[in-house]
XYZ file of C-alpha atoms in Angstrom:
561
model
C -13.679 -5.665 0.781
C -11.009 -3.123 -0.253
C -9.176 -1.073 2.360
C -8.620 2.546 1.262
C -5.169 4.065 1.454
C -5.920 6.086 4.578
C -6.988 2.903 6.398
C -3.754 1.168 5.403
C -1.722 4.116 6.711
C -3.679 4.146 9.975
C -3.247 0.388 10.260
C 0.516 0.726 9.954
C 0.546 3.565 12.476
C -1.571 1.786 15.101
C 0.325 -1.468 14.742
C 3.502 0.519 15.256
C 2.086 1.788 18.555
C 1.354 -1.785 19.636
C 4.921 -2.807 18.799
C 6.487 0.041 20.769
C 8.902 -1.629 23.226
C 8.024 0.839 26.004
C 4.274 0.255 25.868
C 4.132 -3.332 24.675
C 2.239 -5.882 26.753
C 1.730 -9.009 24.675
C -1.020 -10.507 26.837
C -2.940 -7.237 27.130
C -2.776 -6.650 23.368
C -3.930 -10.185 22.622
C -6.866 -9.853 25.055
C -7.808 -6.466 23.601
C -7.781 -7.738 20.018
C -9.849 -10.783 21.005
C -12.384 -8.497 22.704
C -12.563 -6.379 19.553
C -13.259 -9.535 17.558
C -16.158 -10.389 19.874
C -17.712 -6.946 19.349
C -17.564 -7.121 15.538
C -20.892 -8.202 14.098
C -20.579 -11.566 12.329
C -16.841 -11.397 12.869
C -16.454 -15.154 12.490
C -17.827 -14.878 8.931
C -15.704 -11.950 7.745
C -12.510 -12.166 5.756
C -9.185 -10.639 6.694
C -9.994 -7.219 5.221
C -13.347 -7.068 7.007
C -11.804 -7.953 10.363
C -9.069 -5.350 9.933
C -11.653 -2.711 9.021
C -13.610 -3.495 12.187
C -10.423 -3.424 14.264
C -9.518 -0.025 12.803
C -12.952 1.391 13.561
C -12.670 0.382 17.211
C -9.067 1.538 17.556
C -9.874 4.944 16.084
C -12.625 5.433 18.642
C -10.444 4.634 21.642
C -7.129 6.067 20.438
C -7.701 9.660 21.471
C -9.415 8.618 24.701
C -6.170 7.046 25.921
C -3.900 9.880 24.794
C -3.690 13.572 25.553
C -4.282 14.577 21.958
C -8.041 14.333 21.920
C -10.239 17.133 20.751
C -12.241 18.224 17.732
C -10.372 18.380 14.454
C -7.588 15.986 15.429
C -6.705 13.462 12.723
C -4.797 10.239 12.517
C -2.022 9.944 9.914
C -4.336 8.365 7.318
C -6.857 11.216 7.356
C -4.028 13.742 7.540
C -2.376 12.210 4.470
C -5.683 12.285 2.627
C -6.140 15.997 3.429
C -2.575 16.859 2.415
C -2.913 14.884 -0.784
C -6.170 16.604 -1.752
C -4.637 20.053 -1.242
C -1.476 19.101 -3.118
C -3.497 17.764 -6.065
C -5.585 20.949 -6.239
C -2.481 23.135 -5.939
C -0.544 21.343 -8.679
C -3.543 21.382 -11.014
C -4.027 25.114 -10.369
C -0.331 25.799 -11.018
C -0.461 23.834 -14.253
C -3.634 25.635 -15.295
C -2.068 29.045 -14.674
C 1.198 28.103 -16.391
C -0.569 26.769 -19.474
C -2.948 29.710 -19.756
C -0.268 32.347 -19.284
C 2.145 30.495 -21.568
C -0.323 30.217 -24.439
C -1.588 33.785 -23.939
C 1.954 35.171 -24.044
C 3.008 32.988 -26.967
C 0.084 34.209 -29.093
C 0.952 37.869 -28.595
C 0.640 39.493 -32.057
C 1.749 43.044 -32.811
C 0.945 43.151 -36.514
C 4.493 42.846 -37.836
C 5.068 39.085 -37.650
C 2.432 36.291 -37.529
C 2.369 33.593 -34.896
C 4.626 30.675 -35.870
C 2.369 27.640 -36.262
C 5.282 25.175 -36.296
C 6.624 26.355 -32.960
C 3.149 26.382 -31.389
C 2.519 22.774 -32.506
C 5.897 21.665 -31.148
C 5.525 23.348 -27.717
C 1.819 22.968 -26.925
C 0.820 19.834 -28.882
C 3.701 17.466 -29.672
C 5.687 17.942 -26.457
C 2.693 17.276 -24.117
C 1.726 14.301 -26.309
C 5.220 12.807 -25.967
C 5.177 13.369 -22.196
C 1.792 11.662 -21.986
C 3.117 8.703 -23.969
C 6.158 8.416 -21.685
C 3.937 8.582 -18.592
C 1.700 5.868 -20.042
C 4.713 3.597 -20.601
C 5.951 4.157 -17.036
C 2.492 3.499 -15.618
C 2.087 0.347 -17.711
C 5.485 -0.934 -16.591
C 4.583 -0.212 -12.963
C 1.236 -1.957 -13.370
C 2.945 -5.095 -14.670
C 6.056 -5.327 -12.513
C 5.211 -3.427 -9.302
C 7.638 -1.382 -7.188
C 10.294 -4.070 -7.145
C 10.710 -3.856 -10.908
C 14.144 -3.129 -12.252
C 15.223 -0.978 -15.165
C 14.507 2.630 -15.959
C 10.859 2.487 -14.855
C 11.838 1.016 -11.485
C 14.477 3.725 -11.095
C 11.932 6.409 -11.963
C 9.542 4.920 -9.410
C 12.202 5.022 -6.691
C 13.109 8.571 -7.654
C 9.489 9.735 -7.428
C 9.071 8.013 -4.058
C 12.239 9.627 -2.749
C 11.156 13.077 -3.904
C 7.639 12.719 -2.523
C 8.294 10.841 0.713
C 11.789 11.912 1.754
C 12.054 15.451 0.418
C 8.498 16.734 0.561
C 7.521 15.004 3.788
C 10.812 16.028 5.389
C 10.134 19.650 4.500
C 6.592 19.292 5.780
C 7.924 18.034 9.097
C 9.890 21.268 9.548
C 6.753 23.306 8.825
C 4.610 21.304 11.276
C 6.089 22.911 14.413
C 5.286 26.575 13.623
C 1.915 25.636 12.159
C 0.887 23.797 15.318
C 1.428 26.919 17.431
C -1.206 28.772 15.417
C -3.494 25.760 14.862
C -3.859 23.771 18.113
C -6.106 21.223 16.410
C -3.125 19.924 14.460
C -2.331 16.543 16.028
C 1.183 15.979 17.281
C 0.823 12.241 16.810
C -0.072 12.857 13.176
C 3.558 13.806 12.734
C 4.245 10.072 12.796
C 2.979 10.128 9.221
C 6.322 11.589 8.212
C 8.212 8.631 9.682
C 6.064 5.726 8.519
C 7.834 2.815 6.873
C 6.221 3.003 3.447
C 7.994 0.009 1.927
C 5.016 -2.275 2.443
C 2.602 -0.057 0.507
C 4.819 1.768 -1.980
C 3.082 -0.080 -4.802
C -0.014 1.895 -3.816
C 1.745 5.211 -3.134
C 3.102 5.210 -6.693
C -0.331 5.853 -8.153
C -1.216 8.925 -6.044
C 2.122 10.467 -7.083
C 1.462 9.495 -10.692
C -2.024 11.006 -10.569
C -0.756 14.273 -9.063
C 1.864 14.700 -11.783
C -0.703 13.856 -14.457
C -3.082 16.422 -12.991
C -0.350 19.059 -13.356
C 0.113 18.190 -17.023
C -3.672 18.110 -17.489
C -3.940 21.567 -15.958
C -1.227 22.862 -18.300
C -3.002 21.560 -21.428
C -6.360 22.841 -20.165
C -4.876 26.262 -19.502
C -3.160 26.311 -22.895
C -6.435 25.508 -24.648
C -8.304 28.131 -22.625
C -5.605 30.772 -23.179
C -5.537 30.084 -26.906
C -9.303 30.293 -27.275
C -9.441 33.475 -25.190
C -6.752 35.092 -27.370
C -8.690 34.158 -30.479
C -11.893 35.687 -29.118
C -10.417 39.036 -28.067
C -7.618 39.450 -30.632
C -7.378 39.352 -34.408
C -4.578 36.817 -34.761
C -2.555 35.933 -37.824
C -0.922 32.491 -38.131
C 1.806 31.583 -40.586
C 4.434 28.938 -41.172
C 7.970 28.941 -42.410
C 10.499 26.155 -42.802
C 13.798 25.591 -44.516
C 13.223 21.843 -44.883
C 9.623 21.889 -46.113
C 9.655 24.154 -49.130
C 6.341 23.237 -50.726
C 2.781 23.672 -49.541
C 1.889 20.109 -50.643
C 4.253 18.512 -48.114
C 2.904 20.698 -45.305
C -0.655 19.862 -46.363
C 0.089 16.128 -46.218
C 1.559 16.500 -42.717
C -1.399 18.555 -41.514
C -3.883 16.098 -43.019
C -2.134 13.223 -41.270
C -2.246 15.036 -37.908
C -5.919 15.922 -38.409
C -6.907 12.318 -39.135
C -8.702 11.782 -35.753
C -11.117 14.678 -36.413
C -10.976 15.190 -40.171
C -14.272 13.312 -40.566
C -16.130 16.064 -38.684
C -16.408 19.288 -40.707
C -13.073 18.974 -42.579
C -13.537 22.379 -44.239
C -13.290 24.135 -40.844
C -10.876 22.079 -38.729
C -8.381 21.186 -41.504
C -6.650 23.959 -43.499
C -6.897 23.517 -47.263
C -3.920 23.483 -49.605
C -4.768 26.979 -50.768
C -4.907 28.283 -47.173
C -1.591 26.628 -46.326
C 0.173 28.081 -49.360
C -1.403 31.467 -48.662
C -0.078 31.543 -45.065
C 3.563 30.755 -45.848
C 5.896 33.479 -44.583
C 8.723 34.540 -46.865
C 11.117 36.846 -45.032
C 12.007 39.072 -47.973
C 8.362 39.535 -49.000
C 6.790 40.235 -45.575
C 3.003 40.187 -45.028
C 1.894 42.421 -47.850
C 0.971 39.609 -50.226
C -0.807 37.370 -47.654
C -4.599 37.240 -47.378
C -6.247 37.683 -43.972
C -8.562 34.699 -44.432
C -5.560 32.436 -45.018
C -3.701 33.736 -41.970
C -6.749 33.138 -39.724
C -7.512 29.616 -41.028
C -5.128 27.857 -38.654
C -6.803 28.423 -35.284
C -9.459 25.609 -35.533
C -6.693 23.125 -36.365
C -4.559 24.276 -33.437
C -7.442 24.099 -30.956
C -8.423 20.613 -32.113
C -4.780 19.525 -31.911
C -4.614 20.716 -28.295
C -7.856 18.920 -27.488
C -7.061 15.592 -29.210
C -3.330 15.177 -28.604
C -2.781 16.928 -25.272
C -6.032 17.198 -23.294
C -8.056 14.044 -23.991
C -5.098 11.603 -23.568
C -4.323 13.140 -20.177
C -7.925 12.768 -19.054
C -7.879 9.121 -20.122
C -4.521 8.580 -18.393
C -5.783 10.070 -15.119
C -8.854 7.835 -15.268
C -6.735 4.728 -15.914
C -4.421 5.713 -13.051
C -7.400 5.895 -10.686
C -8.496 2.431 -11.861
C -4.952 1.092 -11.380
C -4.879 2.596 -7.895
C -8.133 0.844 -6.986
C -6.791 -2.430 -8.392
C -3.562 -2.030 -6.420
C -5.596 -1.490 -3.247
C -7.611 -4.632 -3.951
C -4.363 -6.567 -4.357
C -2.767 -5.220 -1.205
C -0.975 -8.056 0.538
C -2.675 -8.716 3.877
C -0.716 -11.946 4.282
C 2.339 -10.063 5.565
C 3.511 -11.187 8.998
C 2.380 -8.171 11.037
C -1.128 -8.258 9.539
C -1.500 -12.016 9.916
C -0.342 -11.775 13.511
C -3.179 -9.310 14.158
C -5.685 -11.623 12.455
C -4.491 -14.580 14.514
C -4.777 -12.609 17.760
C -8.374 -11.770 16.893
C -9.404 -15.261 15.836
C -7.553 -17.272 18.471
C -9.636 -17.968 21.608
C -8.086 -17.176 24.962
C -8.646 -18.836 28.321
C -9.612 -16.408 31.064
C -11.483 -16.132 34.362
C -13.553 -13.203 35.576
C -13.805 -12.774 39.388
C -16.690 -10.639 40.573
C -16.689 -8.824 43.911
C -19.953 -9.578 45.743
C -19.261 -7.579 48.871
C -19.861 -10.611 51.121
C -17.729 -11.645 54.086
C -14.872 -14.104 53.729
C -15.790 -17.623 54.807
C -14.022 -19.118 57.817
C -11.529 -21.883 57.298
C -12.916 -25.377 57.808
C -11.216 -28.695 57.750
C -11.871 -30.699 54.597
C -14.654 -33.244 54.707
C -13.662 -36.899 54.764
C -13.620 -38.486 51.357
C -16.779 -40.583 50.941
C -16.737 -44.200 50.021
C -17.287 -44.747 46.298
C -20.864 -45.557 45.400
C -21.230 -48.884 43.630
C -22.360 -48.515 40.055
C -25.447 -50.525 39.168
C -25.854 -51.436 35.549
C -29.363 -50.948 34.251
C -31.161 -52.842 31.557
C -30.947 -49.967 29.079
C -27.154 -49.969 29.299
C -26.867 -46.459 30.730
C -23.978 -45.746 33.084
C -24.516 -43.829 36.321
C -22.185 -40.829 36.631
C -20.632 -40.303 40.105
C -21.703 -37.146 41.828
C -19.320 -34.552 43.121
C -18.515 -34.249 46.841
C -20.425 -31.025 47.216
C -23.661 -32.516 45.911
C -23.655 -35.961 47.445
C -26.097 -35.184 50.292
C -28.112 -32.592 48.413
C -31.777 -33.522 47.983
C -33.038 -33.751 44.461
C -34.979 -30.642 43.450
C -38.552 -31.012 42.393
C -38.218 -29.059 39.175
C -35.229 -27.765 37.255
C -35.051 -23.967 37.202
C -35.416 -22.137 33.934
C -32.016 -21.305 32.388
C -31.049 -17.658 32.545
C -31.123 -15.762 29.292
C -27.637 -14.784 28.246
C -26.508 -12.609 25.350
C -25.104 -14.518 22.400
C -21.345 -14.706 22.348
C -18.875 -15.494 19.617
C -17.924 -19.118 19.589
C -14.428 -19.833 20.851
C -14.018 -22.771 18.497
C -10.919 -22.069 16.418
C -11.715 -21.623 12.787
C -9.239 -23.011 10.298
C -9.018 -21.156 7.002
C -9.065 -23.482 4.031
C -7.196 -20.979 1.862
C -4.217 -20.511 4.146
C -1.053 -19.727 2.180
C 1.594 -22.393 2.130
C 5.128 -21.484 3.142
C 8.553 -22.984 2.649
C 10.646 -22.709 5.801
C 14.419 -22.408 5.540
C 16.752 -22.771 8.491
C 20.078 -24.054 9.639
C 20.434 -27.712 8.691
C 22.058 -28.518 12.000
C 19.376 -26.633 13.933
C 16.594 -28.512 12.140
C 18.190 -31.818 13.095
C 18.352 -30.869 16.786
C 14.870 -29.317 17.087
C 11.321 -30.541 17.232
C 10.043 -29.607 13.754
C 6.431 -30.023 14.813
C 6.923 -27.269 17.388
C 8.310 -24.970 14.714
C 5.421 -25.770 12.354
C 2.784 -25.135 14.987
C 4.485 -21.954 16.162
C 4.600 -20.453 12.654
C 1.014 -21.473 11.919
C -0.274 -19.936 15.149
C 1.653 -16.692 14.632
C 1.075 -15.999 10.956
C -1.841 -18.209 9.929
C 0.216 -20.028 7.288
C 0.592 -23.703 6.529
C 4.161 -24.981 6.487
C 4.346 -26.984 3.269
C 7.958 -28.104 3.698
C 11.193 -27.337 5.522
C 14.665 -27.174 4.002
C 17.917 -27.258 5.934
C 20.344 -24.726 4.491
C 24.083 -24.127 4.900
C 24.007 -20.427 3.900
C 25.902 -21.212 0.696
C 23.668 -20.293 -2.210
C 25.413 -22.554 -4.724
C 24.907 -25.498 -2.401
C 21.358 -24.637 -1.262
C 19.900 -23.405 -4.562
C 18.880 -26.766 -6.002
C 17.210 -27.966 -2.791
C 15.245 -24.756 -2.445
C 14.221 -24.754 -6.112
C 12.960 -28.347 -5.876
C 10.497 -27.373 -3.128
C 9.562 -24.009 -4.628
C 8.151 -25.775 -7.703
C 5.445 -27.304 -5.510
C 4.777 -24.042 -3.636
C 1.830 -21.798 -4.463
C 1.957 -18.071 -3.799
C 3.104 -18.442 -0.208
C 6.260 -16.906 1.223
C 9.752 -18.222 1.834
C 10.482 -18.050 5.577
C 14.062 -18.007 6.871
C 14.586 -18.719 10.586
C 17.596 -16.586 11.466
C 19.283 -16.460 14.868
C 19.200 -12.890 16.109
C 22.569 -12.982 17.885
C 24.446 -13.393 14.604
C 25.399 -9.989 13.167
C 23.958 -9.050 9.750
C 27.264 -9.298 7.930
C 27.517 -8.670 4.215
C 27.669 -12.393 3.407
C 24.341 -13.158 5.100
C 22.614 -10.167 3.515
C 23.959 -11.114 0.093
C 22.642 -14.635 0.626
C 19.145 -13.250 1.185
C 19.485 -10.990 -1.861
C 20.441 -14.019 -3.974
C 17.329 -15.860 -2.810
C 15.166 -12.877 -3.761
C 16.789 -12.597 -7.190
C 16.432 -16.321 -7.871
C 12.834 -16.568 -6.626
C 11.611 -13.039 -7.371
C 7.907 -13.994 -7.377
C 7.947 -15.106 -3.724
C 8.173 -12.777 -0.713
C 10.955 -13.522 1.743
C 10.190 -13.364 5.471
C 13.192 -13.299 7.793
C 11.898 -14.437 11.191
C 14.375 -13.706 13.975
C 14.709 -16.269 16.776
C 17.038 -16.482 19.747
C 18.795 -19.751 18.888
C 17.757 -22.926 17.123
C 18.678 -25.190 20.044
C 16.570 -23.403 22.676
C 12.969 -24.060 23.535
C 12.495 -20.356 24.167
C 12.779 -18.690 20.769
C 10.975 -15.422 21.564
C 12.618 -12.151 20.507
C 11.442 -8.969 22.213
C 11.167 -5.782 20.112
C 13.651 -3.976 22.362
C 16.368 -6.504 21.559
C 19.383 -4.548 20.293
C 20.341 -7.304 17.875
C 16.840 -7.307 16.421
C 16.967 -3.555 15.873
C 20.322 -3.919 14.080
C 18.919 -6.638 11.833
C 15.809 -4.580 11.125
C 17.869 -1.571 10.063
C 20.154 -3.683 7.868
C 17.280 -5.430 6.057
C 15.383 -2.170 5.521
C 18.454 -0.670 3.876
C 18.217 -3.333 1.174
C 15.107 -1.450 -0.035
C 13.232 -4.570 -1.135
C 9.504 -4.314 -0.354
C 9.093 -8.093 -0.650
C 11.768 -8.787 1.948
C 10.371 -8.258 5.455
C 11.839 -8.943 8.870
C 9.818 -10.267 11.798
C 10.481 -11.791 15.190
C 9.332 -15.011 16.812
C 6.539 -14.481 19.334
C 5.150 -17.490 21.119
C 1.337 -17.519 21.230
């Protein structure tokens, strides 16, 4: 199952509400998520994506019931983003369509004194869009291979596009939201959280919507240019000519035109490819003017120009937009649900909880009575068949045996509370202070990480926070690691100084294929390692790690199950 982008945005938003320090109740959230799991049909057979989809469906239904923002037309950030994106895509395509149509219509203005310059038209409306399409294809291919963490010019262009789209556009949209809400009460105030979402975890997916929008603008420009050109040809008697200081012979121009017309020269070459005679007859010589040029030669260029627009500018953009949509779907299918905050949600849903329901019957409280004397133990008599008699409880010792056992009451089926162990759990390499590992119970750390994040601790490495000293030990264990993460247990009271942050950056550069989870704990030598979200030190660490702008480096906190 593939989660759409709006579901991922809503998931991030709703999990952010659960992690709000003012409203956070760990036990209540765990009980709620377990109850949601029980209400999902065949929940014990679903994968992570299916469980998250069911959780989202339930949370969407109850979100507005518990807030004051309910009402028709109200949207969560995911649906709001989808609406904004659809309008932005239509607007940019319409702007490109108008710009291309008006540009081509104005460029082909002919007043009878000077023909339209074919060379300039080919350069502006055919070659330049083709080069832009090729550059966009290279950027998209680089993004498809390396992802958002890629370095180089394509990675820089990706970060620039994200900054323009997320920071600039969304920041401007936030300023517009206040006045708009006064006139449109259905606009949700909580949907404004969309503008403040931490998009680092799904920027690999956000790249493709931005890429598609920009490609739609270029597609609209080429479509408008083709439409404006064809409209000019239908309503105006145009004359096309060429002139060049470098190309002085008609044969050289004919060879260049024939080479450009290769993709369509097999279909009606007499119409869509100018002949040598037509090319020589449409050459403009400044001192001679138009008197010696034939009208049929001057009008022979328009089929070639229209086919050039179609083949080199329009069709490649259509193909590029289609490939971008496919890459977006593939990026959604590869979205990493093994991140700590998502795995913590999955573990809360799948982990059974012990509870007791007390029902009020309305009866009177029983009077206090002294406890009955403890009866003498009944001697056990061994029978021939080897069965052992089980001692009866005190309350049922003197109770006569019933004649017939009553029929069991019919109860609705419930989800089994037997914990299910995933066979495909990712393996993780845990890094921590060497001294702290020596003084702690490693089994407790293993079990705690497995219960929180659903991972299997493959190995632990004691580190001294000196990369030259720790590199070889880490590399020796990473060779045996699959696609699981590297987990660093970091004490939250230590400030995020530049040396520690640089140490984490070195690990990411050395092992770039593995995500790095920094799990904050109180201290290594304490049994109580929990870190609350309101911890000031945790907030400082979170801000410092986020400023590193590495989507594969995430910070989490230790939460005991």
